[in-house]
CSV table of C-alpha atoms in Angstrom, one decimal:
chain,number,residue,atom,x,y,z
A,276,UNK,CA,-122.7,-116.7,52.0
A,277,UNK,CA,-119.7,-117.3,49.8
A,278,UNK,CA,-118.0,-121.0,49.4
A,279,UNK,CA,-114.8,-118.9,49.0
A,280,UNK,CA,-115.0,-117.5,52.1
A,281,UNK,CA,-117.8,-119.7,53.9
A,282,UNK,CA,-117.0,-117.3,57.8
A,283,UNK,CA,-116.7,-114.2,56.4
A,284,UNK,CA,-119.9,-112.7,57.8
A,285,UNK,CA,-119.0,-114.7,61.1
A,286,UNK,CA,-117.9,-111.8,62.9
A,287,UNK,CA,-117.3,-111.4,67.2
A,288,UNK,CA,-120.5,-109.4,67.3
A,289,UNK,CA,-122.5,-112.0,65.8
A,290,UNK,CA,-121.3,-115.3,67.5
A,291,UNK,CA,-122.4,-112.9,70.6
A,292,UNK,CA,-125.9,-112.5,69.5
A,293,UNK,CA,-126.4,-115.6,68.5
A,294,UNK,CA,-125.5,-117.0,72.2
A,295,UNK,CA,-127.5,-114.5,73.2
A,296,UNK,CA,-130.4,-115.5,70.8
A,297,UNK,CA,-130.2,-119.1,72.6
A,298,UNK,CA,-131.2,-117.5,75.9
A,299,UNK,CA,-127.3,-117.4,77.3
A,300,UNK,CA,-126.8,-113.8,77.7
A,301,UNK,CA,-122.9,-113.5,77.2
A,302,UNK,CA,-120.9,-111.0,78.8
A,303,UNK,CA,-118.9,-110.1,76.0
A,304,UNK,CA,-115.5,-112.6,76.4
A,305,UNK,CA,-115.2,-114.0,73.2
A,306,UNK,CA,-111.7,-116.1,72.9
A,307,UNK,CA,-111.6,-118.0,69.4
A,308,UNK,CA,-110.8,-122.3,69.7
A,309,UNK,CA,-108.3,-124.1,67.5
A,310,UNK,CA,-110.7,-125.4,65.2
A,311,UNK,CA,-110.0,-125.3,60.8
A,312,UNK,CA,-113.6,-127.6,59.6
A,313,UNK,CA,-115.9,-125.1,62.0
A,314,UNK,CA,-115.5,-122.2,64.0
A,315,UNK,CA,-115.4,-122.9,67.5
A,316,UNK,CA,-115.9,-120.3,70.0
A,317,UNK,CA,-115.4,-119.9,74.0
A,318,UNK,CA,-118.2,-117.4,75.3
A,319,UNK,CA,-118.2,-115.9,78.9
A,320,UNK,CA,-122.0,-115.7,80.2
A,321,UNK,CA,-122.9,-112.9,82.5
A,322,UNK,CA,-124.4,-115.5,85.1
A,323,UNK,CA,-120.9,-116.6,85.5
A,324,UNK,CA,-119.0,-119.5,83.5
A,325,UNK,CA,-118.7,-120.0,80.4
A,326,UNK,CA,-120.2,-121.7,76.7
A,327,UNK,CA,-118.3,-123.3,73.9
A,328,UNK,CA,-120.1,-122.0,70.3
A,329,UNK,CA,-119.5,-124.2,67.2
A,330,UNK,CA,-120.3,-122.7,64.2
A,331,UNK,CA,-121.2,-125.4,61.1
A,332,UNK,CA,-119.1,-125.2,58.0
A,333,UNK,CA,-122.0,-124.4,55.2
A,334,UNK,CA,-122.8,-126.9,53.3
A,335,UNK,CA,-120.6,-130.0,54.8
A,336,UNK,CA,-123.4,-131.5,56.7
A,337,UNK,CA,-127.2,-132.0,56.1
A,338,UNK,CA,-129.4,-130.8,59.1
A,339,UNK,CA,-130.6,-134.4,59.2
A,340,UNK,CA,-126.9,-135.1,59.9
A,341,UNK,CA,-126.1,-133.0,62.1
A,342,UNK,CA,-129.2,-134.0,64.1
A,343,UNK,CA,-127.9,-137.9,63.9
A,344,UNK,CA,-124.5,-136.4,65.4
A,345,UNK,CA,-126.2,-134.8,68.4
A,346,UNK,CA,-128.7,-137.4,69.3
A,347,UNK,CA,-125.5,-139.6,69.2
A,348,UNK,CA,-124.2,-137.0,71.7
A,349,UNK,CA,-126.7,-136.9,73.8
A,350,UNK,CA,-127.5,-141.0,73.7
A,351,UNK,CA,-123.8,-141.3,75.0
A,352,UNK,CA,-124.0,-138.7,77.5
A,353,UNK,CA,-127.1,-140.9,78.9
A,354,UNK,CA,-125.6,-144.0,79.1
A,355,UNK,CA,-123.1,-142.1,81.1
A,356,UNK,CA,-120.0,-142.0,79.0
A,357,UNK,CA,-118.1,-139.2,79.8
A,358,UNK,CA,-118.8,-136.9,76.2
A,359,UNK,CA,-119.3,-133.3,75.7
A,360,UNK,CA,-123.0,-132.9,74.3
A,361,UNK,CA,-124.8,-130.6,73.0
A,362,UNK,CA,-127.1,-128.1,74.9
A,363,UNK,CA,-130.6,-128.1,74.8
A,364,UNK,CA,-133.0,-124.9,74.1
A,365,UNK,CA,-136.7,-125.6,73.6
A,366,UNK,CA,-136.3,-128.8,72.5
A,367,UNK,CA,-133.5,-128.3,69.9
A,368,UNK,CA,-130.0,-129.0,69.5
A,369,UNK,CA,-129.1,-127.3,66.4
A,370,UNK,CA,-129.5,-123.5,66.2
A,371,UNK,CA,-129.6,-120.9,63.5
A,372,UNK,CA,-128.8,-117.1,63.8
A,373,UNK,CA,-127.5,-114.7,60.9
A,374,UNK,CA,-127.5,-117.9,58.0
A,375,UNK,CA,-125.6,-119.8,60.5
A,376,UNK,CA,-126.0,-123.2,61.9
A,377,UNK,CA,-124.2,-123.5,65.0
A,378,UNK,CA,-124.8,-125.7,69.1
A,379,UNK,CA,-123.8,-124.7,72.2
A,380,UNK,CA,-121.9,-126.7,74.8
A,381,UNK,CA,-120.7,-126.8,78.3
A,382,UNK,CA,-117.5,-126.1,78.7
A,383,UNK,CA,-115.3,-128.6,79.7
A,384,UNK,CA,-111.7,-128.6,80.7
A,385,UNK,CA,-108.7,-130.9,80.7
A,386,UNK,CA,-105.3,-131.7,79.4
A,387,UNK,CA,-104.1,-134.1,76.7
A,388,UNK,CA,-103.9,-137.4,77.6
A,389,UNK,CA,-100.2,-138.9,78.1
A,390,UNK,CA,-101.3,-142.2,76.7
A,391,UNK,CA,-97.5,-143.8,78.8
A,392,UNK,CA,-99.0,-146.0,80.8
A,393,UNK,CA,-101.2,-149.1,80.2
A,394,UNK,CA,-103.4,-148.0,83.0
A,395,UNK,CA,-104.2,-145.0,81.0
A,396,UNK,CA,-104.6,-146.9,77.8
A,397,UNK,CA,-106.9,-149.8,79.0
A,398,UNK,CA,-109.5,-146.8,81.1
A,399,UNK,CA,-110.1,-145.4,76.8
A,400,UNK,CA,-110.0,-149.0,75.9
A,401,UNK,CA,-112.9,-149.5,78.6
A,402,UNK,CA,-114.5,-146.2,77.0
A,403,UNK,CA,-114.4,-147.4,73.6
A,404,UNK,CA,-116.2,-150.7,74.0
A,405,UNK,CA,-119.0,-148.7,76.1
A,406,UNK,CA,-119.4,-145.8,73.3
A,407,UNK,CA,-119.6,-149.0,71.0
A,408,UNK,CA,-122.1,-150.9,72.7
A,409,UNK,CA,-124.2,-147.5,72.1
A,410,UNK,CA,-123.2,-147.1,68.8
A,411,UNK,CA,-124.8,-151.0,67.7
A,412,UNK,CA,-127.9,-150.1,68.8
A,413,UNK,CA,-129.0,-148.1,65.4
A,414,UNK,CA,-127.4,-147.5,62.5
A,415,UNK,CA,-126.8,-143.6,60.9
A,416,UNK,CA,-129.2,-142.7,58.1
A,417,UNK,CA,-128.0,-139.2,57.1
A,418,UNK,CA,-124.1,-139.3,57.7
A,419,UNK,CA,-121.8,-141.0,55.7
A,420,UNK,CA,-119.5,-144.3,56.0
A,421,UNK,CA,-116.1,-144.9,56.4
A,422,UNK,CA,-115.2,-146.7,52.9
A,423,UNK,CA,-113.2,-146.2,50.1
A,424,UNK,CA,-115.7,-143.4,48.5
A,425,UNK,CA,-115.4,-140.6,51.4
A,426,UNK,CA,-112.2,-141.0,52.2
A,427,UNK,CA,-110.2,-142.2,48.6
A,428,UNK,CA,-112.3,-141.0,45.8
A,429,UNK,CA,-113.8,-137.6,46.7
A,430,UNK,CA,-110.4,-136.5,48.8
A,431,UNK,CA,-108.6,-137.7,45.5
A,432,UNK,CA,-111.1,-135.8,42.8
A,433,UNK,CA,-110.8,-132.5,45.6
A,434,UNK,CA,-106.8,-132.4,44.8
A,435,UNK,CA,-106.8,-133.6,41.7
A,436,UNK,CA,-109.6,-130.6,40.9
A,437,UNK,CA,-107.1,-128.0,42.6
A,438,UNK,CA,-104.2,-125.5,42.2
A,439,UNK,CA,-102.4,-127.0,45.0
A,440,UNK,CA,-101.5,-130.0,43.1
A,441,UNK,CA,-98.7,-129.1,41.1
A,442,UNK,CA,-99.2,-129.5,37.0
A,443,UNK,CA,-96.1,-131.7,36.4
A,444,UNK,CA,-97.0,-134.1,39.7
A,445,UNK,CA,-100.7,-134.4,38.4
A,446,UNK,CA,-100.1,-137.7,37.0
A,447,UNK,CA,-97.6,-139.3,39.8
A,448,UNK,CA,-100.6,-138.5,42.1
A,449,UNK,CA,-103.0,-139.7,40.3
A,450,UNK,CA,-101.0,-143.5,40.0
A,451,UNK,CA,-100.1,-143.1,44.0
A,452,UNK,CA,-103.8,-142.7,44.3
A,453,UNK,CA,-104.6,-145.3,42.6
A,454,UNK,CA,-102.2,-148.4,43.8
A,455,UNK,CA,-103.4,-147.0,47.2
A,456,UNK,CA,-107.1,-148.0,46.2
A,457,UNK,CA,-106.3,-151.1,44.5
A,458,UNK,CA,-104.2,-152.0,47.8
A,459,UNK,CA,-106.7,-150.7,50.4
A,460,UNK,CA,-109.6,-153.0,48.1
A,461,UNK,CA,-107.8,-156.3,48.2
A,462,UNK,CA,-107.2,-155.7,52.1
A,463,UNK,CA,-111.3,-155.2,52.8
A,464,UNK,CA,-111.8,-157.9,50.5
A,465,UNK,CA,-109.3,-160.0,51.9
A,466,UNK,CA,-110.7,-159.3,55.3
A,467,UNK,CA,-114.6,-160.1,54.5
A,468,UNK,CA,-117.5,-158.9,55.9
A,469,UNK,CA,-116.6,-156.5,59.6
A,470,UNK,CA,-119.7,-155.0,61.5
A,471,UNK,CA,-120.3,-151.4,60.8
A,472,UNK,CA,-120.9,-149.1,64.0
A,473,UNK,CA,-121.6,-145.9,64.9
A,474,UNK,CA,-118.0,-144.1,65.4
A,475,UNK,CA,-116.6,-141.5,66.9
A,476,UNK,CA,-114.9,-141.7,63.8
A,477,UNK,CA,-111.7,-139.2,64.5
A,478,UNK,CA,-110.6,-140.4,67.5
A,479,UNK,CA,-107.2,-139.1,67.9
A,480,UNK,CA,-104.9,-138.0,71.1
A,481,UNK,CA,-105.9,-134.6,70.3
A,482,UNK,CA,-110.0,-135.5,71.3
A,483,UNK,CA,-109.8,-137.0,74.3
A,484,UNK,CA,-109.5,-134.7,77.3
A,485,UNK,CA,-107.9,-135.6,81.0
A,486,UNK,CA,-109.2,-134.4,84.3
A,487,UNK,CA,-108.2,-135.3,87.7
A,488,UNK,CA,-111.5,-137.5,87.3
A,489,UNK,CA,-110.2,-139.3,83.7
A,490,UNK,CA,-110.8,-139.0,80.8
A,491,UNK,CA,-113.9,-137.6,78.0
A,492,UNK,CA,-114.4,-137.4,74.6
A,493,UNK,CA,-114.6,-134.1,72.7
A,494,UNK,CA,-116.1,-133.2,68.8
A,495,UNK,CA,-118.4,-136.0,66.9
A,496,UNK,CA,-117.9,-133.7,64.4
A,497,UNK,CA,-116.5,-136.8,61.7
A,498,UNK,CA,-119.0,-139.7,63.7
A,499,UNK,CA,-120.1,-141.8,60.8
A,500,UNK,CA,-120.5,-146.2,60.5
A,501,UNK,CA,-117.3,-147.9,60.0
A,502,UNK,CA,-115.4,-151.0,62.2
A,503,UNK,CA,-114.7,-150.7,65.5
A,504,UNK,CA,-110.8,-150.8,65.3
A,505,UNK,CA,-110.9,-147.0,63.1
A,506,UNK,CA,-111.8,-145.5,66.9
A,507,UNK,CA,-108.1,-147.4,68.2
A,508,UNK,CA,-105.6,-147.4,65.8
A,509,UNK,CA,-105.3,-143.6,66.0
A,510,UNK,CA,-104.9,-143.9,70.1
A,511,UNK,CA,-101.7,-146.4,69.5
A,512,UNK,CA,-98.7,-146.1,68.2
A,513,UNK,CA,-97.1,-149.7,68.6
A,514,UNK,CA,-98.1,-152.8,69.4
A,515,UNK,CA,-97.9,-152.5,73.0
A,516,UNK,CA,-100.3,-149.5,73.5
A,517,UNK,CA,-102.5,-151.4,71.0
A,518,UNK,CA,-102.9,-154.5,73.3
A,519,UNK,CA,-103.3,-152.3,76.3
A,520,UNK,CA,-106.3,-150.4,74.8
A,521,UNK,CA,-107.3,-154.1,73.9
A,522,UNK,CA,-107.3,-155.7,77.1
A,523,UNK,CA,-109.3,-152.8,78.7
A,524,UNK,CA,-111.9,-152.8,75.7
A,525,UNK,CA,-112.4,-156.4,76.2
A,526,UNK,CA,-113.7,-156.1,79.6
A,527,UNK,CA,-117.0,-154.9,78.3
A,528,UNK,CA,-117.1,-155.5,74.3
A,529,UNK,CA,-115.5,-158.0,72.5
A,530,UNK,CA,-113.4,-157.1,69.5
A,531,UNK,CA,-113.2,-159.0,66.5
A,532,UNK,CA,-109.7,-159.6,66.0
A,533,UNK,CA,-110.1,-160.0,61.9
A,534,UNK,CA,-110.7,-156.0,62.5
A,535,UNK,CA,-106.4,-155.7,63.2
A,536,UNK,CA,-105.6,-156.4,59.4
A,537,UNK,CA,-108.2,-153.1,58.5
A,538,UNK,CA,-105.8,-150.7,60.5
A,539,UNK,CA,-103.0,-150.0,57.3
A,540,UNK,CA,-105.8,-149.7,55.1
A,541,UNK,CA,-107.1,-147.3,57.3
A,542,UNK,CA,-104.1,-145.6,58.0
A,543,UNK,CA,-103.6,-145.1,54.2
A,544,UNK,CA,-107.0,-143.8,53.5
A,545,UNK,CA,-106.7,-141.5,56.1
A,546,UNK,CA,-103.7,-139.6,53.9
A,547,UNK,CA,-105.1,-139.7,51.0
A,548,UNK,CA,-108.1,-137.8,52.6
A,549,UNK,CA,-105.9,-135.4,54.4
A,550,UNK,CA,-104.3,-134.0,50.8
A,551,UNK,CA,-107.8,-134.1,49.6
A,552,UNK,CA,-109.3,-132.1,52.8
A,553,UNK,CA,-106.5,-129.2,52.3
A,554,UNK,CA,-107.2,-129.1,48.8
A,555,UNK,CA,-111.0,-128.4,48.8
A,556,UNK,CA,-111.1,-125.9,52.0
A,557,UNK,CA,-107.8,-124.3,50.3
A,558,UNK,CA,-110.4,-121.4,49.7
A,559,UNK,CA,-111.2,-120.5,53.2
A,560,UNK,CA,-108.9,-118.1,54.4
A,561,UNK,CA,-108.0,-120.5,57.8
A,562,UNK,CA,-106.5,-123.1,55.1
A,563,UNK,CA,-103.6,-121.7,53.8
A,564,UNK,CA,-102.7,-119.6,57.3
A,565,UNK,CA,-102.5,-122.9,59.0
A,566,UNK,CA,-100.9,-125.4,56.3
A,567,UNK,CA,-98.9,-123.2,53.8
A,568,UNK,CA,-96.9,-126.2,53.3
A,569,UNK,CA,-99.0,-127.5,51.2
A,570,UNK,CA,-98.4,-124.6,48.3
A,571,UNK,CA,-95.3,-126.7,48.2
A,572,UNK,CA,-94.0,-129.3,45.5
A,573,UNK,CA,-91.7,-130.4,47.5
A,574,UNK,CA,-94.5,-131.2,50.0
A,575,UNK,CA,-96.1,-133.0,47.2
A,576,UNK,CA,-93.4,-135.1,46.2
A,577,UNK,CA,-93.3,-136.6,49.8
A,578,UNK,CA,-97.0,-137.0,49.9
A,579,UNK,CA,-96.5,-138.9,46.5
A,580,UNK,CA,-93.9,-141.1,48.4
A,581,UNK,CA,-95.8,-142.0,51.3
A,582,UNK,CA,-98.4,-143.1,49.4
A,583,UNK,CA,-96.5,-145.4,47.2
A,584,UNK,CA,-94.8,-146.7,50.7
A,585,UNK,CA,-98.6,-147.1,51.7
A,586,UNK,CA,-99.4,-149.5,49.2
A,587,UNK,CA,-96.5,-151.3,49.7
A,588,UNK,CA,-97.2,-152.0,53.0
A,589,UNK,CA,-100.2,-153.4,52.2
């Protein structure tokens, strides 16, 4: 399978069989999910209904990590937090067909969540604390941590490494990069020691789905050990919405409040590892369809900027 084109072979016929080759025989709907690190794919099942199929980008994950994410899955799902797991056939989570690696799931519906009212914000915040509570009871073994090596240094060597990164900004970055380590350092070391969980670890607006019943959490895809404040910041957008998601997540978890100062650190680690994450899937065909502004210097320069405002900040 080629890294420059990791889906080629991934064609409609072949996400068929292989939900076939789990035992759901699909009726032939295939409709293709917004999805850019896998392929994600809604199948209609000749009983009636329908399956989600996600397709593992070669490579990214270990099997062994990949099996942590789905017993995660499936540990929440039993402690009754509302979470899309995985299916199970014969035992097994993860399934193989045509050099793939690839799960099925139910699927499940919903809107994105408004996040206006506290009401809203406090029911996630009550969410959080119980997915939390879960994610103390054992550490991850095969997937990685949130810390300055996954998501400042490799993100930074991917762009640094690439063709995006225009020749005459290589440098600029490269400083940006670096005042944003020094700055994110002295802002974990100012904070001390936080407890490292199992996260969600991407939880943004865009996983958590609404039903007339609330809300559930969608893709573990990025779940890894970090502090419990990387699965709020991303939900907030002031202060306000912060406290709300606060007050609900202290009904059944208390939060370490030393945990608040992390959140620009966070923030800025989480652009540097954007640029980064273009840059080394620039070769899959998905990549430049979906963010051809980043073929741009001008794009660049900006990035470049809101770095340098990063580490100001902190």
């Amino acid at each position: 399978m080629s890294d420059a084109a990791p889906y080629a072979a991934l064609s409609p016929d072949v996400v068929l069989a292989a939900v076939d080759a789990a035992g759901s025989w699909s009726d032939g709907r295939l409709l293709t999910l917004n999805s850019y690190e896998n392929r994600v794919f809604q199948v209609g099942l000749e009983e009636g209904g329908f399956v989600v199929a996600k397709f593992y980008r070669p490579g990214r994950w270990s099997d062994a990590a990949i099996g942590e994410e789905h017993a995660f899955a499936l540990e929440l799902a039993a402690a009754e937090i509302p979470l899309v797991a995985p299916l199970v056939f014969h035992g097994r989570t993860m399934l193989r067909h045509e050099g793939f690696r690839y799960s099925l799931y139910p699927r499940r519906g919903g809107r994105a969540p408004s996040l206006e009212t506290a009401d809203q914000l406090e029911w996630l915040g009550r969410l959080l604390a119980r997915m939390h509570s879960v994610g103390t009871r054992e550490p991850f073994h095969h997937r990685t941590t949130l810390d300055r090596a996954t998501m400042i240094d490799g993100p930074a060597r991917a762009a640094l490494g690439s063709d995006l990164l225009p020749a005459h900004l290589f440098d600029a970055y490269r400083a940006a990069v670096m005042r944003v380590d020094d700055a994110v350092s002295q802002r974990f070391e100012a904070v001390g020691p936080v407890r490292r969980l199992r996260l969600h670890g991407d939880c943004h607006p865009g996983n958590v789905l609404w039903t007339d019943a609330g809300p559930h959490f969608v893709d573990l895809d990025d779940a890894r050990m970090g502090p419990a404040v990387q699965d709020l910041w991303m939900l907030a957008s002031d202060d306000a919405m912060f406290d709300a998601l606060l007050e609900g997540y202290g009904q059944f978890r208390d939060f370490d409040p030393t945990e608040l100062a992390l959140v620009p650190a966070l923030r800025a680690m989480r652009q540097v590892h954007y640029a980064g994450w273009i840059a080394e899937r620039w070769h899959d065909p998905a990549f430049p369809a979906a963010f051809p502004f980043a073929a741009e210097a001008r794009w660049w320069e900006q990035h470049i900027a809101d770095l340098h405002e990063a580490a100001d900040a902190l």
